[in-house]
CSV table of C-alpha atoms in Angstrom, one decimal:
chain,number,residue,atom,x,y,z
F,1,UNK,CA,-199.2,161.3,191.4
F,2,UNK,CA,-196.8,164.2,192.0
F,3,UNK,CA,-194.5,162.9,189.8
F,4,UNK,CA,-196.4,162.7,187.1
F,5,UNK,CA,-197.6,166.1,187.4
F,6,UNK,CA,-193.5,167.1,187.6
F,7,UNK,CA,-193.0,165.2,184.3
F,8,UNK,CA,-196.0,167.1,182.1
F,9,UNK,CA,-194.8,170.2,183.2
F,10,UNK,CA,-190.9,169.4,182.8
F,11,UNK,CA,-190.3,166.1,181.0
F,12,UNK,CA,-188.1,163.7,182.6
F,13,UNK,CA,-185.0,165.4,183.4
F,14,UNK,CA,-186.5,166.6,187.1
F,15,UNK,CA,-187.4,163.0,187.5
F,16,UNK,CA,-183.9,161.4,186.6
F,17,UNK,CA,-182.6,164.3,189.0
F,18,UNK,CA,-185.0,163.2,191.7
F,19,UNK,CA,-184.0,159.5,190.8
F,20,UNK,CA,-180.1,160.3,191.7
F,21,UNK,CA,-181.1,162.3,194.9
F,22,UNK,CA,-183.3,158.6,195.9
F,23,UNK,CA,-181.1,156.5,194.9
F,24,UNK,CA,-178.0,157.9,197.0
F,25,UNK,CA,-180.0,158.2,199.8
F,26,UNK,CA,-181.5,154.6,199.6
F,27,UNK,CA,-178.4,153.3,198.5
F,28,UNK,CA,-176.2,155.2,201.0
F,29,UNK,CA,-178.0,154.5,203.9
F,30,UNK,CA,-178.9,150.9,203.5
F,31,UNK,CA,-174.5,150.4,202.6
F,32,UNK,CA,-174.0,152.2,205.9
F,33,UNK,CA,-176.6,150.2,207.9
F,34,UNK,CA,-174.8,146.8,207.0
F,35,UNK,CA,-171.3,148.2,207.9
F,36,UNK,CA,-173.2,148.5,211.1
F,37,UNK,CA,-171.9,152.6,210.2
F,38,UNK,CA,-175.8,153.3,211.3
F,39,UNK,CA,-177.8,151.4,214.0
F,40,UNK,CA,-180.2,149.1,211.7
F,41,UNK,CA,-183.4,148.4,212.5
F,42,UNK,CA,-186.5,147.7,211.3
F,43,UNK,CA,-187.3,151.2,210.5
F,44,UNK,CA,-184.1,152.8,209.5
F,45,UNK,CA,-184.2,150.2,206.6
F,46,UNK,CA,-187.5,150.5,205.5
F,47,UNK,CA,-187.1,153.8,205.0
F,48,UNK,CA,-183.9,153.8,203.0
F,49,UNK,CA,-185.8,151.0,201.0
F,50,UNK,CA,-188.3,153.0,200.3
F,51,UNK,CA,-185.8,155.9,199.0
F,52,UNK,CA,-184.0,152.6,196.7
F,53,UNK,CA,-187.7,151.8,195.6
F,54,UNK,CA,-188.7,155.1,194.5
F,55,UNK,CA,-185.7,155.6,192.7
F,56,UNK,CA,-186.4,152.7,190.5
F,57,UNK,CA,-190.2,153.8,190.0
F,58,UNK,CA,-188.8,157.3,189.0
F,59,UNK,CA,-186.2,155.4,186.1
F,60,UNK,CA,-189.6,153.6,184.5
F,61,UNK,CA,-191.3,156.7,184.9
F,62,UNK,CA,-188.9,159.2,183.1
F,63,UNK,CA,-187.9,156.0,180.2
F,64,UNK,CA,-191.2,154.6,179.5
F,65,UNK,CA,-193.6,157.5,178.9
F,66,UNK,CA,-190.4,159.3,176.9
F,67,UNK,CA,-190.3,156.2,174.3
F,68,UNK,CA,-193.7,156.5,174.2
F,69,UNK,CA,-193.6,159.8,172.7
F,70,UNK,CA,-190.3,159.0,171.0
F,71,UNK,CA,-191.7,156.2,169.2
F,72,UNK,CA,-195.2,156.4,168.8
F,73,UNK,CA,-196.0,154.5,166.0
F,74,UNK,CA,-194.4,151.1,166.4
F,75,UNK,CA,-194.3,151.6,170.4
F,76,UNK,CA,-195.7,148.4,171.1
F,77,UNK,CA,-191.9,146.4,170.3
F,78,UNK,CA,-190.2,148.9,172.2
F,79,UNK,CA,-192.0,149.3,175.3
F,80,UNK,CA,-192.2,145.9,175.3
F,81,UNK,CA,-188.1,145.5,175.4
F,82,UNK,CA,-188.2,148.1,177.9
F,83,UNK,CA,-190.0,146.5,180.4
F,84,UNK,CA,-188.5,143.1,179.6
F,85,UNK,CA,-185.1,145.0,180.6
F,86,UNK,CA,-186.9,146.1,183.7
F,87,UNK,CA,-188.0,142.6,184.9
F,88,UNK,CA,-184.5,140.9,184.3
F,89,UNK,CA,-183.2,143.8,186.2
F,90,UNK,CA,-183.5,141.5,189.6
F,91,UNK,CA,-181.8,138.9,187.9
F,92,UNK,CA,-178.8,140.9,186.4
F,93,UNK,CA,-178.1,142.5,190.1
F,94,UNK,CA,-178.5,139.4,191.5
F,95,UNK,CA,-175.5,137.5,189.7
F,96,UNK,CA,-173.2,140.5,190.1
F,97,UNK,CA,-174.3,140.4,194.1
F,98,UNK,CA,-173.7,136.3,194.5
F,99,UNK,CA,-170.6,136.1,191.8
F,100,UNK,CA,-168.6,139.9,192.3
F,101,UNK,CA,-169.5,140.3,195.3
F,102,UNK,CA,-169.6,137.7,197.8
F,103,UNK,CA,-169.7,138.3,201.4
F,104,UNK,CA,-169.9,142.4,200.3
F,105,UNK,CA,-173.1,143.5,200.4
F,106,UNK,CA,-172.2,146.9,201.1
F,107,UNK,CA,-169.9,147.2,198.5
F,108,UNK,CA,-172.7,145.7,196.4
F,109,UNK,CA,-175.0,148.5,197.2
F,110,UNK,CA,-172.5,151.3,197.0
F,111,UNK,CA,-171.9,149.7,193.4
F,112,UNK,CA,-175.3,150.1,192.7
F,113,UNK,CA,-175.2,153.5,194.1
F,114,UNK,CA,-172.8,154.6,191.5
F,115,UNK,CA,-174.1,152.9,188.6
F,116,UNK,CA,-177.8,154.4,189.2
F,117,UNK,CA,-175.9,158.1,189.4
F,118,UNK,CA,-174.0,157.3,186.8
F,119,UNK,CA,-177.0,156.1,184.4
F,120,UNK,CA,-179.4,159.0,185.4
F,121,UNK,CA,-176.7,161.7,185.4
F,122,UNK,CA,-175.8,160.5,181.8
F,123,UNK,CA,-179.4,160.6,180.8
F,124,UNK,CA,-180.4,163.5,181.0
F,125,UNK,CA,-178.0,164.6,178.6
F,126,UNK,CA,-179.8,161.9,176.0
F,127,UNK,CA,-183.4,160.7,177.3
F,128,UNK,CA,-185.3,164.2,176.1
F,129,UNK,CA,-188.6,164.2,174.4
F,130,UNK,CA,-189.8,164.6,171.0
F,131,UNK,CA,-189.7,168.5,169.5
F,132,UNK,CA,-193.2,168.0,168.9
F,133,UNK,CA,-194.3,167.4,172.7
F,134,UNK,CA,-194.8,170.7,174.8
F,135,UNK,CA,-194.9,171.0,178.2
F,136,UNK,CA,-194.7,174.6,180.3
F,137,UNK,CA,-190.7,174.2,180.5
F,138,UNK,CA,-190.5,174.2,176.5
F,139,UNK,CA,-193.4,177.1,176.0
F,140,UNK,CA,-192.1,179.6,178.7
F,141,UNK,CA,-189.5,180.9,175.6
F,142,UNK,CA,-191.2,179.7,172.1
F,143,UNK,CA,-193.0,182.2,169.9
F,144,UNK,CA,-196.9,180.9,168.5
F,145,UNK,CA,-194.7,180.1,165.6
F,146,UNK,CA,-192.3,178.2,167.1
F,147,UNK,CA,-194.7,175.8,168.7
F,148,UNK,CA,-196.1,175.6,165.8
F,149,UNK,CA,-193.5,174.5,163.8
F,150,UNK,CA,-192.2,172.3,166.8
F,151,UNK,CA,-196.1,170.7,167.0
F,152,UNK,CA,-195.9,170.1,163.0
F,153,UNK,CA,-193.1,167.3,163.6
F,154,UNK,CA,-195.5,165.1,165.0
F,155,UNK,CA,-196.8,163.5,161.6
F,156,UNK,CA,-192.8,162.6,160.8
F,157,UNK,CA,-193.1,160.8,164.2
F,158,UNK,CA,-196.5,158.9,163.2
F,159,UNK,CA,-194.5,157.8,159.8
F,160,UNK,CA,-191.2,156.4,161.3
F,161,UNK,CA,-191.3,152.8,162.6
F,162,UNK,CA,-188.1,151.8,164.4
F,163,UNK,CA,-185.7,149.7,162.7
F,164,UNK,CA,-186.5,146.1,162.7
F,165,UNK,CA,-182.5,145.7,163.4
F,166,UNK,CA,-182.0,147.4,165.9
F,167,UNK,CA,-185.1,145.8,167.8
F,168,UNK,CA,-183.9,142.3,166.5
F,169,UNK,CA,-180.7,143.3,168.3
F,170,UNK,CA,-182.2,144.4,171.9
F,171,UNK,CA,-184.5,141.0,171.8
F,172,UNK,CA,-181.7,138.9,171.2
F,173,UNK,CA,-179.8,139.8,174.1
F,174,UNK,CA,-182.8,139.9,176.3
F,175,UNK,CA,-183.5,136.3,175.2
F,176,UNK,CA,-179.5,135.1,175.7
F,177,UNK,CA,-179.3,137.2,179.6
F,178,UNK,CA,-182.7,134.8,179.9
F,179,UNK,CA,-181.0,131.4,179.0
F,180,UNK,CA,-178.0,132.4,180.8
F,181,UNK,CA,-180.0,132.9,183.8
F,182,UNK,CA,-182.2,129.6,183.5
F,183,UNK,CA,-178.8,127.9,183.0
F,184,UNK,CA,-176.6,129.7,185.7
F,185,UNK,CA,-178.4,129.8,188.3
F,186,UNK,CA,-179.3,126.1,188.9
F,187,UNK,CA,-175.7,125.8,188.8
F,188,UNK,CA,-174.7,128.5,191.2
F,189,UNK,CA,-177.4,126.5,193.3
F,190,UNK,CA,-176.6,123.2,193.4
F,191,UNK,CA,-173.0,122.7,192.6
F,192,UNK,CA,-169.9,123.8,194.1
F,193,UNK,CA,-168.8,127.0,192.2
F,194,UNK,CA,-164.9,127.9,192.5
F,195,UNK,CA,-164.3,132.0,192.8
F,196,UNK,CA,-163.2,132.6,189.8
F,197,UNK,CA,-166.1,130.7,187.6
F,198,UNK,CA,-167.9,133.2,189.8
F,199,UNK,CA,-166.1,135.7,188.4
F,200,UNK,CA,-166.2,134.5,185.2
F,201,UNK,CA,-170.0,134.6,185.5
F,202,UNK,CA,-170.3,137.9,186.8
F,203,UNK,CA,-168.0,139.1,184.0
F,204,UNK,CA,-171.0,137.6,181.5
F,205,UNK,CA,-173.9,139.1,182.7
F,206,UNK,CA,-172.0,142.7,182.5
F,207,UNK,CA,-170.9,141.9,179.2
F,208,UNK,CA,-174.4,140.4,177.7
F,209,UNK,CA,-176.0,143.6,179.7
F,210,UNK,CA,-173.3,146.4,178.3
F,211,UNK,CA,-173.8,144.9,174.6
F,212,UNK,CA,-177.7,146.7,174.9
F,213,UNK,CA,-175.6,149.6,173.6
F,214,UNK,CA,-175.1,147.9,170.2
F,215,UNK,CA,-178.9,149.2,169.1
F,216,UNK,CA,-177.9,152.6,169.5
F,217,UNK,CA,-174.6,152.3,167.6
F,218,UNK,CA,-174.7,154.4,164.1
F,219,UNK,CA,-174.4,151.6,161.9
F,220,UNK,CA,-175.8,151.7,158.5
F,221,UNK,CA,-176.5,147.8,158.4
F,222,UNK,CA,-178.9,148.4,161.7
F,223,UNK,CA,-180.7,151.2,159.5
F,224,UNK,CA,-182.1,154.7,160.9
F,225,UNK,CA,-178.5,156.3,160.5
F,226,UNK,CA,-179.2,157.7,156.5
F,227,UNK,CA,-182.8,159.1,157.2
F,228,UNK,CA,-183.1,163.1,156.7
F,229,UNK,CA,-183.5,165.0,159.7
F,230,UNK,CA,-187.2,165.5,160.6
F,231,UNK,CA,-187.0,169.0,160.5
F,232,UNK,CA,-186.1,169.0,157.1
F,233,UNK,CA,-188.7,166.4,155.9
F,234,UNK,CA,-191.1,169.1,157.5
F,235,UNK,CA,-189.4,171.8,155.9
F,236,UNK,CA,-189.5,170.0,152.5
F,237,UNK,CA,-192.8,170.5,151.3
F,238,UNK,CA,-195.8,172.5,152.8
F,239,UNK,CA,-197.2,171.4,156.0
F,240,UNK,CA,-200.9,170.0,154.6
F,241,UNK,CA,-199.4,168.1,151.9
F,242,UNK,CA,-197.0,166.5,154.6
F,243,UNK,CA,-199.8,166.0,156.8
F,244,UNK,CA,-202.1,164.0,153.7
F,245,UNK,CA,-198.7,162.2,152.3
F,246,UNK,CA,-197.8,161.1,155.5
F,247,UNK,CA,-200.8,159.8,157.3
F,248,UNK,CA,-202.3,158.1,154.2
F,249,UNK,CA,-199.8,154.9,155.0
F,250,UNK,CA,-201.0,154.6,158.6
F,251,UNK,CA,-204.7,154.9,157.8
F,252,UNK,CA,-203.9,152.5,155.2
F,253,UNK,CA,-201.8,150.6,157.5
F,254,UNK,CA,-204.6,150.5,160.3
């Protein structure tokens, strides 16, 4: 896939940028097509589709093989929150679409718009790979000495699980968005919902999907925040007797 290829040799900022350049096509176009703005047809909205679709491929792309690197040691837990967060994706879009916008489904979409520019924008700032992964963009101006160093970081990666907190956290509001889906929904389905319950609704799922954010708060009580910089634990101590000190656990763990 050419994607793939763009991400070994860059990481996943040219993907997120590629993302944002999808998505406001997709988005755009299909916005425009139901404001009957553009002539809609069969075609046309296929092919904006298609520019929506690969602008979510190009998000799990750019996350998933990022905290795969990032967290390599416990990855299982977290890749497995990520793509839970992927699959209730439908679901969240789908109560802000039927409870914040009814009848709007082009002010739905140009919502969306916004929110995917605004999210992949944003990320490139803070979705960056480990030190220790080297790709062409990173070599082009490091010295044999700097990759060197850079590669030694990767046993401190091997030896840091992620905090059980802040994964306790990003389960728990996975598992309340699902009961409040399995318990909304029947009702938005069945019963006669006045607007502003809709609202109220709406307001709920943004809320339950914002608190996400709460794992990457520096709180001491969610753990990771008093841990010395990698760098440093490298630096602390010559690099074979990091090496033996560090990987003992996992063997032993394994």
């Amino acid at each position: 896939m050419p994607y793939a290829v763009v991400y070994e040799f860059m990481g996943p900022v040219p993907l997120l940028l590629l993302a944002t350049v999808a998505g406001l096509i997709g988005m755009l176009g299909l916005g425009l097509v139901f404001q009957n703005v553009i002539p809609g047809n069969l075609t046309v909205i296929c092919v904006f589709y298609a520019f929506m679709n690969t602008c979510g491929g190009l998000f799990d792309a750019a996350s998933i093989v990022t905290l795969q690197h990032t967290f390599p040691r416990n990855r299982g837990p977290v890749l497995a929150l990520a793509k839970v967060m992927t699959g209730l994706g439908s679901s969240v879009f789908a109560s802000i679409s039927s409870n914040l916008f009814v009848n709007n489904l082009s002010g739905f979409l140009y919502f969306v718009m916004v929110y995917a520019m605004v999210v992949a924008l944003s990320s490139c700032f803070v979705l960056v790979l480990p030190p220790y992964v080297l790709n062409w963009w990173r070599e082009r101006q490091m010295t044999e000495e700097e990759k060197e160093s850079a590669r030694s970081l990767s046993v401190v990666y091997d030896s840091k699980n992620v905090p059980v907190p802040r994964l306790a956290v990003g389960y728990a509001v996975a598992i309340s968005l699902i009961l409040f889906f399995s318990t909304s929904s029947p009702i938005l389905a069945y019963l006669t919902v006045s607007q502003k319950a809709r609202y109220v609704l709406g307001t709920i799922t943004c809320l339950l999907l914002c608190s996400y954010g709460i794992m990457a708060l520096p709180l001491r009580c969610l753990g990771g925040v008093d841990e010395p910089s990698p760098a440093l634990e490298v630096a602390g101590q010559p690099a074979e007797g990091q090496r033996k000190s560090l990987t003992e656990p996992i063997v032993a763990d394994a």
